[in-house]
Amino acid sequence: MRLAVIIFLLALAGQAVLARAQEQPAGTYSVELEAEAREVGKSLRCVVCQNQSIEDSAAPLAADMRQLVRERLAAGESPDQVRAFMTNRYGNFVLLRPPLQLDTLFLWFGPGLFILCAGACWWIYLRPQATHPEPAAPLTQDEVQRLRVHLLDDASE
Amino acid sequence: MSEAPQPLAARQALPRWTALIPVGLLTIILVFFAKGLTLDPHALPTMMVDRPMPAFELQPISDEIPNLSPDKLRGRVTLVNVFGSWCVSCVAEHPILMDISRAGIVEVHGVDWRDTPRDGSAWLARYGNPYSSAGLDADSRLAIDLGVTGAPETFLVDANGRIRYKQIGPITPEIWDDTLLPMIRLLEQEAT
């Protein structure tokens, strides 16, 4: 069973390597640029497979996009400029992390809003104190005295 | 101990209408789901409409087929069709492109996307060439500039070289009759 899993994982890895093999050989770009390009690539959606980043995707278009990202970075563009280049052509859809803007406010803050609502409902309907609305009045001097007598009695028995 | 806890009294202290708040919230969520879950997740936003055709340079496919260059998309309404010899839907779309080309309604130009000259020219030789001119975009440069996500895609370009409509997927007779042809007629009037 374990062997089967290992073979399966190796086959997957092999696929990824094959997909990469057609690209620029290692060493074409500096290590820093390569790292930067991977960061950018991870933030860009592969428009063919849709739920993978172009860094993870084996689609031919993703390979061409990776190449383009590297070339634009090598030409001196910043990661944000490269992302803007892609957004300009494919829309915000191409960004795996949606930008914070007017039409994405609900997307970003919706979950928090729901948690707040849930908290409010809990506070109003279910909080434990709600079943004991009247706080007990403080003990009078007399009651304290009587209590003390009882407690001392118990202790001396 | 006459002051027993009175949970019900505490709850009733809220105005009755507040009980409708969760119902209202649920309704709003359901409306969002009803809308969101019936959207086509494969429908992609189109950014290129009403923008000028990007500058581009393509490789020739073969000696017989004139290469597509930006100047060919000026001065008249044109269709730019992104295809590839590897593209199955392009074969399905091909007959209607032949019809459009033969009828001389509008010039059709081709972008042979992620292809090789050999495969591209063989494909055109096998099925017929509907393109007034066509060039090879082997490394997706133009495809990415056009925001192409798959083939076939067809761009309607006006006489000023501006993209006016983008058809994602094959042109069907319905799309041609109801959308593309009326738009082409309109753009031709605009140009004269």
Coordinates of C-alpha atoms in Angstrom, one line a residue, chain A:
Chain A
M1 CA 0.0 0.0 0.0
R2 CA 2.7 2.4 1.0
L3 CA 4.7 1.4 -2.2
A4 CA 1.6 2.2 -4.3
V5 CA 1.3 5.7 -2.7
I6 CA 5.0 6.3 -3.3
I7 CA 4.7 5.3 -7.0
F8 CA 1.6 7.5 -7.4
L9 CA 3.5 10.5 -5.9
L10 CA 6.5 9.8 -8.1
A11 CA 4.3 9.7 -11.2
L12 CA 2.7 13.0 -10.2
A13 CA 6.2 14.5 -9.7
G14 CA 7.3 13.1 -13.0
Q15 CA 4.4 14.9 -14.7
A16 CA 5.4 18.2 -13.2
V17 CA 9.0 17.7 -14.3
L18 CA 7.9 16.9 -17.8
A19 CA 5.8 20.0 -17.9
R20 CA 8.8 22.0 -16.9
A21 CA 11.3 20.3 -19.2
Q22 CA 10.1 22.3 -22.2
E23 CA 10.8 25.6 -20.5
Q24 CA 13.9 27.6 -20.3
P25 CA 16.8 25.6 -18.8
A26 CA 17.8 26.3 -15.2
G27 CA 20.3 29.1 -14.8
T28 CA 18.7 31.3 -17.5
Y29 CA 17.7 33.7 -14.8
S30 CA 19.4 34.6 -11.5
V31 CA 18.3 32.8 -8.3
E32 CA 16.7 36.0 -7.0
L33 CA 14.7 36.6 -10.1
E34 CA 13.6 33.0 -10.2
A35 CA 12.4 33.3 -6.6
E36 CA 10.6 36.5 -7.4
A37 CA 9.0 34.9 -10.5
R38 CA 7.8 32.0 -8.4
E39 CA 6.1 34.4 -5.9
V40 CA 4.4 36.2 -8.8
G41 CA 3.5 32.9 -10.5
K42 CA 1.9 31.6 -7.3
S43 CA -0.4 34.6 -7.1
L44 CA -1.6 34.2 -10.7
R45 CA -4.4 31.9 -11.7
C46 CA -4.0 29.5 -14.6
V47 CA -6.9 30.6 -16.8
V48 CA -7.1 27.2 -18.4
C49 CA -7.4 25.1 -15.2
Q50 CA -8.7 27.9 -13.1
N51 CA -8.0 26.5 -9.6
Q52 CA -4.3 26.2 -9.9
S53 CA -1.6 28.9 -10.0
I54 CA 0.4 29.2 -13.1
E55 CA 3.4 28.0 -11.0
D56 CA 1.6 24.7 -10.3
S57 CA -0.2 24.2 -13.6
A58 CA 1.0 21.9 -16.4
A59 CA -1.1 23.7 -19.0
P60 CA 0.8 25.0 -22.0
L61 CA -0.6 28.5 -21.6
A62 CA 0.5 28.5 -18.0
A63 CA 4.1 27.6 -19.2
D64 CA 4.0 30.6 -21.6
M65 CA 2.7 32.8 -18.8
R66 CA 5.5 31.7 -16.5
Q67 CA 8.0 32.5 -19.2
L68 CA 6.4 35.9 -19.8
V69 CA 6.5 36.7 -16.0
R70 CA 10.3 35.9 -16.0
E71 CA 11.0 38.1 -19.0
R72 CA 9.1 41.0 -17.6
L73 CA 10.8 40.8 -14.3
A74 CA 14.2 40.5 -16.1
A75 CA 13.2 43.6 -18.0
G76 CA 13.1 45.4 -14.7
E77 CA 9.4 45.4 -13.8
S78 CA 8.3 45.0 -10.2
P79 CA 6.1 42.0 -9.2
D80 CA 3.1 44.4 -8.9
Q81 CA 3.7 45.7 -12.4
V82 CA 3.7 42.1 -13.8
R83 CA 0.5 41.4 -11.9
A84 CA -1.0 44.6 -13.3
F85 CA 0.0 43.5 -16.8
M86 CA -1.9 40.2 -16.4
T87 CA -4.9 41.9 -14.7
N88 CA -5.1 44.3 -17.5
R89 CA -5.6 41.5 -19.9
Y90 CA -7.5 38.8 -17.9
G91 CA -9.2 40.9 -15.2
N92 CA -9.1 40.4 -11.5
F93 CA -10.0 36.8 -12.2
V94 CA -6.3 36.1 -12.9
L95 CA -5.4 37.0 -9.3
L96 CA -5.7 34.1 -6.9
R97 CA -6.0 36.6 -4.1
P98 CA -8.8 39.0 -4.9
P99 CA -8.0 42.7 -4.4
L100 CA -9.7 44.7 -1.7
Q101 CA -12.1 47.0 -3.6
L102 CA -15.7 48.1 -3.5
D103 CA -17.2 45.1 -5.2
T104 CA -15.2 42.7 -3.1
L105 CA -15.9 44.2 0.3
F106 CA -18.6 41.6 1.0
L107 CA -16.2 38.8 0.0
W108 CA -13.5 40.1 2.3
F109 CA -15.6 41.1 5.3
G110 CA -18.7 38.9 4.8
P111 CA -17.4 36.0 7.0
G112 CA -16.5 38.4 9.8
L113 CA -19.9 40.0 9.5
F114 CA -21.5 36.6 9.9
I115 CA -19.4 35.8 12.9
L116 CA -20.4 39.2 14.4
C117 CA -24.1 38.4 13.7
A118 CA -23.7 34.9 15.2
G119 CA -22.0 36.5 18.3
A120 CA -24.8 39.0 18.6
C121 CA -27.5 36.3 18.4
W122 CA -25.7 34.3 21.0
W123 CA -25.4 37.4 23.2
I124 CA -29.0 38.2 22.9
Y125 CA -30.6 34.8 23.0
L126 CA -28.3 32.3 24.6
R127 CA -25.8 33.9 26.9
P128 CA -25.9 32.1 30.3
Q129 CA -26.6 35.3 32.3
A130 CA -29.9 35.7 30.4
T131 CA -31.4 32.9 32.4
H132 CA -30.5 34.8 35.7
P133 CA -31.5 38.3 34.8
E134 CA -31.7 39.6 38.4
P135 CA -28.3 39.7 40.2
A136 CA -28.7 38.6 43.7
A137 CA -28.8 41.4 46.3
P138 CA -25.8 41.6 48.5
L139 CA -26.1 39.8 51.8
T140 CA -27.2 41.9 54.8
Q141 CA -25.1 42.2 57.9
D142 CA -27.5 39.9 59.7
E143 CA -27.3 37.2 57.0
V144 CA -23.5 37.3 57.0
Q145 CA -23.6 36.7 60.7
R146 CA -25.9 33.7 60.5
L147 CA -23.9 32.2 57.6
R148 CA -20.8 32.5 59.6
V149 CA -22.3 30.7 62.6
H150 CA -23.5 27.9 60.4
L151 CA -20.2 27.5 58.6
L152 CA -18.3 27.5 61.9
D153 CA -20.7 24.9 63.3
D154 CA -20.0 22.6 60.3
A155 CA -16.3 23.0 60.7
S156 CA -16.3 22.1 64.4
E157 CA -18.3 18.9 63.9

